[in-house]
PDB file of C-alpha atoms in Angstrom:
ATOM      1  CA  UNK A1401     122.377 131.748  76.206  1.00  0.00           C
ATOM      2  CA  UNK A1402     120.110 131.478  73.200  1.00  0.00           C
ATOM      3  CA  UNK A1403     121.305 133.706  70.399  1.00  0.00           C
ATOM      4  CA  UNK A1404     117.804 134.987  69.650  1.00  0.00           C
ATOM      5  CA  UNK A1405     117.069 135.796  73.296  1.00  0.00           C
ATOM      6  CA  UNK A1406     117.680 139.442  74.197  1.00  0.00           C
ATOM      7  CA  UNK A1407     118.068 140.323  77.864  1.00  0.00           C
ATOM      8  CA  UNK A1408     117.349 143.736  79.289  1.00  0.00           C
ATOM      9  CA  UNK A1409     118.796 145.120  82.514  1.00  0.00           C
ATOM     10  CA  UNK A1410     118.075 147.834  85.022  1.00  0.00           C
ATOM     11  CA  UNK A1411     121.695 148.863  85.655  1.00  0.00           C
ATOM     12  CA  UNK A1412     125.106 148.350  84.079  1.00  0.00           C
ATOM     13  CA  UNK A1413     126.170 146.224  87.055  1.00  0.00           C
ATOM     14  CA  UNK A1414     123.336 143.788  86.305  1.00  0.00           C
ATOM     15  CA  UNK A1415     125.055 142.833  83.031  1.00  0.00           C
ATOM     16  CA  UNK A1416     127.956 141.004  84.686  1.00  0.00           C
ATOM     17  CA  UNK A1417     126.216 137.635  85.357  1.00  0.00           C
ATOM     18  CA  UNK A1418     124.913 137.577  81.771  1.00  0.00           C
ATOM     19  CA  UNK A1419     128.393 138.347  80.433  1.00  0.00           C
ATOM     20  CA  UNK A1420     129.867 135.497  82.471  1.00  0.00           C
ATOM     21  CA  UNK A1421     127.171 133.107  81.245  1.00  0.00           C
ATOM     22  CA  UNK A1422     127.800 134.130  77.640  1.00  0.00           C
ATOM     23  CA  UNK A1423     131.505 133.346  77.934  1.00  0.00           C
ATOM     24  CA  UNK A1424     130.863 129.962  79.533  1.00  0.00           C
ATOM     25  CA  UNK A1425     128.305 129.003  76.891  1.00  0.00           C
ATOM     26  CA  UNK A1426     130.537 130.249  74.075  1.00  0.00           C
ATOM     27  CA  UNK A1427     133.334 127.992  75.274  1.00  0.00           C
ATOM     28  CA  UNK A1428     130.978 125.018  75.586  1.00  0.00           C
ATOM     29  CA  UNK A1429     129.440 125.557  72.149  1.00  0.00           C
ATOM     30  CA  UNK A1430     132.837 125.945  70.490  1.00  0.00           C
ATOM     31  CA  UNK A1431     134.649 123.299  72.547  1.00  0.00           C
ATOM     32  CA  UNK A1432     137.090 125.851  73.917  1.00  0.00           C
ATOM     33  CA  UNK A1433     139.015 125.453  77.168  1.00  0.00           C
ATOM     34  CA  UNK A1434     137.992 128.391  79.386  1.00  0.00           C
ATOM     35  CA  UNK A1435     141.505 128.474  80.829  1.00  0.00           C
ATOM     36  CA  UNK A1436     143.125 128.753  77.418  1.00  0.00           C
ATOM     37  CA  UNK A1437     141.085 131.030  75.148  1.00  0.00           C
ATOM     38  CA  UNK A1438     143.042 132.109  72.078  1.00  0.00           C
ATOM     39  CA  UNK A1439     143.158 135.914  71.617  1.00  0.00           C
ATOM     40  CA  UNK A1440     141.347 135.623  68.283  1.00  0.00           C
ATOM     41  CA  UNK A1441     138.464 133.778  69.936  1.00  0.00           C
ATOM     42  CA  UNK A1442     138.533 136.265  72.788  1.00  0.00           C
ATOM     43  CA  UNK A1443     137.952 139.064  70.298  1.00  0.00           C
ATOM     44  CA  UNK A1444     134.987 137.125  68.940  1.00  0.00           C
ATOM     45  CA  UNK A1445     133.644 136.739  72.474  1.00  0.00           C
ATOM     46  CA  UNK A1446     133.907 140.504  73.020  1.00  0.00           C
ATOM     47  CA  UNK A1447     131.977 141.072  69.799  1.00  0.00           C
ATOM     48  CA  UNK A1448     129.300 138.637  71.007  1.00  0.00           C
ATOM     49  CA  UNK A1449     129.035 140.476  74.332  1.00  0.00           C
ATOM     50  CA  UNK A1450     128.526 143.716  72.443  1.00  0.00           C
ATOM     51  CA  UNK A1451     125.926 142.249  70.090  1.00  0.00           C
ATOM     52  CA  UNK A1452     123.940 140.219  72.623  1.00  0.00           C
ATOM     53  CA  UNK A1453     124.217 142.268  75.816  1.00  0.00           C
ATOM     54  CA  UNK A1454     125.650 145.783  75.444  1.00  0.00           C
ATOM     55  CA  UNK A1455     124.020 146.982  72.244  1.00  0.00           C
ATOM     56  CA  UNK A1456     120.427 146.058  73.242  1.00  0.00           C
ATOM     57  CA  UNK A1457     120.993 147.926  76.534  1.00  0.00           C
ATOM     58  CA  UNK A1458     123.075 150.804  75.245  1.00  0.00           C
ATOM     59  CA  UNK A1459     120.690 153.313  76.847  1.00  0.00           C
ATOM     60  CA  UNK A1460     122.151 152.340  80.227  1.00  0.00           C
ATOM     61  CA  UNK A1461     125.427 154.009  79.258  1.00  0.00           C
ATOM     62  CA  UNK A1462     123.751 157.340  78.582  1.00  0.00           C
ATOM     63  CA  UNK A1463     122.705 160.109  80.949  1.00  0.00           C
ATOM     64  CA  UNK A1464     119.176 159.970  82.351  1.00  0.00           C
ATOM     65  CA  UNK A1465     118.189 163.099  80.450  1.00  0.00           C
ATOM     66  CA  UNK A1466     120.023 161.792  77.374  1.00  0.00           C
ATOM     67  CA  UNK A1467     120.538 165.368  76.171  1.00  0.00           C
ATOM     68  CA  UNK A1468     122.627 165.340  72.991  1.00  0.00           C
ATOM     69  CA  UNK A1469     122.930 161.566  73.366  1.00  0.00           C
ATOM     70  CA  UNK A1470     125.573 162.037  76.065  1.00  0.00           C
ATOM     71  CA  UNK A1471     127.282 159.174  77.863  1.00  0.00           C
ATOM     72  CA  UNK A1472     127.123 158.906  81.615  1.00  0.00           C
ATOM     73  CA  UNK A1473     130.850 158.649  82.318  1.00  0.00           C
ATOM     74  CA  UNK A1474     130.332 156.984  85.691  1.00  0.00           C
ATOM     75  CA  UNK A1475     128.339 154.208  84.026  1.00  0.00           C
ATOM     76  CA  UNK A1476     130.965 153.779  81.328  1.00  0.00           C
ATOM     77  CA  UNK A1477     133.576 153.489  84.051  1.00  0.00           C
ATOM     78  CA  UNK A1478     131.515 150.748  85.724  1.00  0.00           C
ATOM     79  CA  UNK A1479     131.299 148.893  82.411  1.00  0.00           C
ATOM     80  CA  UNK A1480     135.062 149.063  82.069  1.00  0.00           C
ATOM     81  CA  UNK A1481     136.241 148.475  85.620  1.00  0.00           C
ATOM     82  CA  UNK A1482     133.661 146.013  86.895  1.00  0.00           C
ATOM     83  CA  UNK A1483     132.878 144.054  83.733  1.00  0.00           C
ATOM     84  CA  UNK A1484     135.531 144.346  81.007  1.00  0.00           C
ATOM     85  CA  UNK A1485     138.570 144.455  83.289  1.00  0.00           C
ATOM     86  CA  UNK A1486     137.159 141.729  85.518  1.00  0.00           C
ATOM     87  CA  UNK A1487     136.579 139.234  82.706  1.00  0.00           C
ATOM     88  CA  UNK A1488     139.986 139.970  81.155  1.00  0.00           C
ATOM     89  CA  UNK A1489     141.685 139.205  84.460  1.00  0.00           C
ATOM     90  CA  UNK A1490     139.627 136.072  85.035  1.00  0.00           C
ATOM     91  CA  UNK A1491     140.317 134.620  81.596  1.00  0.00           C
ATOM     92  CA  UNK A1492     143.969 135.790  81.479  1.00  0.00           C
ATOM     93  CA  UNK A1493     143.514 138.162  78.560  1.00  0.00           C
ATOM     94  CA  UNK A1494     145.205 141.444  77.720  1.00  0.00           C
ATOM     95  CA  UNK A1495     143.363 144.542  78.877  1.00  0.00           C
ATOM     96  CA  UNK A1496     143.410 146.914  75.928  1.00  0.00           C
ATOM     97  CA  UNK A1497     141.776 150.028  74.579  1.00  0.00           C
ATOM     98  CA  UNK A1498     140.659 148.236  71.415  1.00  0.00           C
ATOM     99  CA  UNK A1499     139.241 145.352  73.401  1.00  0.00           C
ATOM    100  CA  UNK A1500     137.085 147.667  75.474  1.00  0.00           C
ATOM    101  CA  UNK A1501     135.961 149.499  72.341  1.00  0.00           C
ATOM    102  CA  UNK A1502     134.967 146.196  70.729  1.00  0.00           C
ATOM    103  CA  UNK A1503     132.980 145.119  73.766  1.00  0.00           C
ATOM    104  CA  UNK A1504     131.364 148.461  74.623  1.00  0.00           C
ATOM    105  CA  UNK A1505     130.721 149.850  71.137  1.00  0.00           C
ATOM    106  CA  UNK A1506     131.994 153.261  72.274  1.00  0.00           C
ATOM    107  CA  UNK A1507     133.938 155.082  69.564  1.00  0.00           C
ATOM    108  CA  UNK A1508     137.677 155.530  70.099  1.00  0.00           C
ATOM    109  CA  UNK A1509     137.407 159.246  69.354  1.00  0.00           C
ATOM    110  CA  UNK A1510     134.903 159.606  72.184  1.00  0.00           C
ATOM    111  CA  UNK A1511     137.438 158.243  74.653  1.00  0.00           C
ATOM    112  CA  UNK A1512     140.100 160.576  73.255  1.00  0.00           C
ATOM    113  CA  UNK A1513     137.706 163.534  73.586  1.00  0.00           C
ATOM    114  CA  UNK A1514     137.265 162.731  77.268  1.00  0.00           C
ATOM    115  CA  UNK A1515     141.043 162.764  77.644  1.00  0.00           C
ATOM    116  CA  UNK A1516     141.305 166.187  76.016  1.00  0.00           C
ATOM    117  CA  UNK A1517     138.324 167.599  77.924  1.00  0.00           C
ATOM    118  CA  UNK A1518     138.214 165.782  81.275  1.00  0.00           C
ATOM    119  CA  UNK A1519     135.274 166.325  83.572  1.00  0.00           C
ATOM    120  CA  UNK A1520     135.410 168.129  86.897  1.00  0.00           C
ATOM    121  CA  UNK A1521     136.025 164.785  88.606  1.00  0.00           C
ATOM    122  CA  UNK A1522     139.203 164.265  86.593  1.00  0.00           C
ATOM    123  CA  UNK A1523     137.698 161.406  84.624  1.00  0.00           C
ATOM    124  CA  UNK A1524     140.302 159.957  82.283  1.00  0.00           C
ATOM    125  CA  UNK A1525     139.316 156.471  81.272  1.00  0.00           C
ATOM    126  CA  UNK A1526     141.813 156.356  78.419  1.00  0.00           C
ATOM    127  CA  UNK A1527     144.730 156.890  80.798  1.00  0.00           C
ATOM    128  CA  UNK A1528     143.437 154.234  83.188  1.00  0.00           C
ATOM    129  CA  UNK A1529     143.049 151.708  80.363  1.00  0.00           C
ATOM    130  CA  UNK A1530     146.640 152.325  79.272  1.00  0.00           C
ATOM    131  CA  UNK A1531     147.877 151.880  82.848  1.00  0.00           C
ATOM    132  CA  UNK A1532     145.912 148.635  83.184  1.00  0.00           C
ATOM    133  CA  UNK A1533     147.195 147.544  79.774  1.00  0.00           C
ATOM    134  CA  UNK A1534     150.797 147.854  80.947  1.00  0.00           C
ATOM    135  CA  UNK A1535     150.013 145.930  84.118  1.00  0.00           C
ATOM    136  CA  UNK A1536     148.202 143.158  82.261  1.00  0.00           C
ATOM    137  CA  UNK A1537     150.996 142.795  79.683  1.00  0.00           C
ATOM    138  CA  UNK A1538     153.542 142.585  82.485  1.00  0.00           C
ATOM    139  CA  UNK A1539     151.517 139.884  84.257  1.00  0.00           C
ATOM    140  CA  UNK A1540     151.049 137.939  81.030  1.00  0.00           C
ATOM    141  CA  UNK A1541     154.781 138.144  80.307  1.00  0.00           C
ATOM    142  CA  UNK A1542     155.722 136.880  83.756  1.00  0.00           C
ATOM    143  CA  UNK A1543     153.179 134.071  83.608  1.00  0.00           C
ATOM    144  CA  UNK A1544     154.054 132.973  80.065  1.00  0.00           C
ATOM    145  CA  UNK A1545     156.505 130.069  80.101  1.00  0.00           C
ATOM    146  CA  UNK A1546     156.733 130.177  76.331  1.00  0.00           C
ATOM    147  CA  UNK A1547     157.714 133.363  74.522  1.00  0.00           C
ATOM    148  CA  UNK A1548     157.596 136.446  76.792  1.00  0.00           C
ATOM    149  CA  UNK A1549     159.169 138.571  74.045  1.00  0.00           C
ATOM    150  CA  UNK A1550     155.778 138.829  72.306  1.00  0.00           C
ATOM    151  CA  UNK A1551     154.588 140.904  75.256  1.00  0.00           C
ATOM    152  CA  UNK A1552     157.814 142.907  75.394  1.00  0.00           C
ATOM    153  CA  UNK A1553     157.204 144.104  71.851  1.00  0.00           C
ATOM    154  CA  UNK A1554     153.976 145.792  72.981  1.00  0.00           C
ATOM    155  CA  UNK A1555     155.547 147.086  76.177  1.00  0.00           C
ATOM    156  CA  UNK A1556     158.335 148.619  74.111  1.00  0.00           C
ATOM    157  CA  UNK A1557     155.933 150.218  71.652  1.00  0.00           C
ATOM    158  CA  UNK A1558     153.199 151.515  73.909  1.00  0.00           C
ATOM    159  CA  UNK A1559     154.873 151.972  77.287  1.00  0.00           C
ATOM    160  CA  UNK A1560     158.466 152.912  76.591  1.00  0.00           C
ATOM    161  CA  UNK A1561     160.135 149.752  77.795  1.00  0.00           C
ATOM    162  CA  UNK A1562     163.602 149.523  76.261  1.00  0.00           C
ATOM    163  CA  UNK A1563     164.787 146.001  76.973  1.00  0.00           C
ATOM    164  CA  UNK A1564     163.774 142.804  78.803  1.00  0.00           C
ATOM    165  CA  UNK A1565     163.344 143.500  82.490  1.00  0.00           C
ATOM    166  CA  UNK A1566     163.827 147.263  82.284  1.00  0.00           C
ATOM    167  CA  UNK A1567     160.896 149.663  82.437  1.00  0.00           C
ATOM    168  CA  UNK A1568     160.778 153.286  81.451  1.00  0.00           C
ATOM    169  CA  UNK A1569     160.984 154.225  85.146  1.00  0.00           C
ATOM    170  CA  UNK A1570     164.283 152.422  85.700  1.00  0.00           C
ATOM    171  CA  UNK A1571     165.876 152.854  82.285  1.00  0.00           C
ATOM    172  CA  UNK A1572     168.644 155.449  82.285  1.00  0.00           C
ATOM    173  CA  UNK A1573     170.813 156.868  79.536  1.00  0.00           C
ATOM    174  CA  UNK A1574     174.328 155.581  80.140  1.00  0.00           C
ATOM    175  CA  UNK A1575     177.388 157.856  79.994  1.00  0.00           C
ATOM    176  CA  UNK A1576     180.590 156.172  78.799  1.00  0.00           C
ATOM    177  CA  UNK A1577     184.055 157.516  79.433  1.00  0.00           C
ATOM    178  CA  UNK A1578     186.580 157.357  76.627  1.00  0.00           C
ATOM    179  CA  UNK A1579     188.427 154.595  78.487  1.00  0.00           C
ATOM    180  CA  UNK A1580     185.313 152.446  78.352  1.00  0.00           C
ATOM    181  CA  UNK A1581     184.952 152.538  74.561  1.00  0.00           C
ATOM    182  CA  UNK A1582     187.426 149.702  73.856  1.00  0.00           C
ATOM    183  CA  UNK A1583     185.218 147.399  75.932  1.00  0.00           C
ATOM    184  CA  UNK A1584     182.521 147.954  73.307  1.00  0.00           C
ATOM    185  CA  UNK A1585     184.960 147.210  70.497  1.00  0.00           C
ATOM    186  CA  UNK A1586     185.165 150.912  69.645  1.00  0.00           C
ATOM    187  CA  UNK A1587     188.675 152.244  69.062  1.00  0.00           C
ATOM    188  CA  UNK A1588     188.050 155.523  67.251  1.00  0.00           C
ATOM    189  CA  UNK A1589     185.638 157.763  69.141  1.00  0.00           C
ATOM    190  CA  UNK A1590     185.472 160.262  66.295  1.00  0.00           C
ATOM    191  CA  UNK A1591     184.313 157.855  63.597  1.00  0.00           C
ATOM    192  CA  UNK A1592     182.674 155.098  65.617  1.00  0.00           C
ATOM    193  CA  UNK A1593     178.925 154.566  65.631  1.00  0.00           C
ATOM    194  CA  UNK A1594     177.648 154.438  69.190  1.00  0.00           C
ATOM    195  CA  UNK A1595     174.423 152.903  70.449  1.00  0.00           C
ATOM    196  CA  UNK A1596     171.667 155.505  70.284  1.00  0.00           C
ATOM    197  CA  UNK A1597     171.175 155.496  74.060  1.00  0.00           C
ATOM    198  CA  UNK A1598     174.811 156.246  74.939  1.00  0.00           C
ATOM    199  CA  UNK A1599     176.764 159.468  75.294  1.00  0.00           C
ATOM    200  CA  UNK A1600     180.513 160.008  75.549  1.00  0.00           C
ATOM    201  CA  UNK A1601     182.000 161.777  78.520  1.00  0.00           C
ATOM    202  CA  UNK A1602     185.610 162.840  78.057  1.00  0.00           C
ATOM    203  CA  UNK A1603     187.878 161.910  80.933  1.00  0.00           C
ATOM    204  CA  UNK A1604     189.411 164.868  82.686  1.00  0.00           C
TER     205      UNK A1604
END
C-alpha cells in the first residue's frame, strides 16, 4: 500500500482486507518474516494501521447522528473482535488493551467510562479485552518453546496467577498443621516466618 494513498470505506468490516494488505506490505518492505514479527515491530504496525486506515475513516466508529461526537459501540466492537483480535491471532501476537488503543485511536478513559456506565445491552469491551488477553497470553506461553516465564509475569500481574501452571481459579490457600511445619524447615511456629499464602491450623 502506498503511504500517500488514503482509502475510504463504507463500513468498519470493509477495513479488514486493507489491514491485511498493510501488514503483508509492511513485512515485505522491512524484510520481516510474517510468522515471526517482533512485538516492537508489531506495535509499529498497529500505529501504521491507525494512521493509514483507521484515522482517515474515524467517522465510521461514530453514531450516524454523531451527537456529542459519540461512538457507536457496536461498530467499535466490530473493530475489536473482527479486525484487531483476528490479526493478533493470525500473527501470534498478544491481545492487549494498549494494543487496541494504539490501533483504534480510542482513548483509554473512554473504554473505562463504558465499563463504569455500561449500555442497556451490557456492553463491556474492556472486560472482554482482558479476558482475551489472558487467553492469548496462555496460548503464547504454551506455544513458546523458549522462555514461558515472560508470559507468566503478565499473567501474575494482571490476572492473578500465582505460580507456573496454577490459575486464580485453581489456586487455593493452603492450611498447614503444626506437624507439617518441620517439613518446611520451620521448627518454631511462634517465631518462624511463613509463606504469605499459608495459614497454621493447630492439631486437636
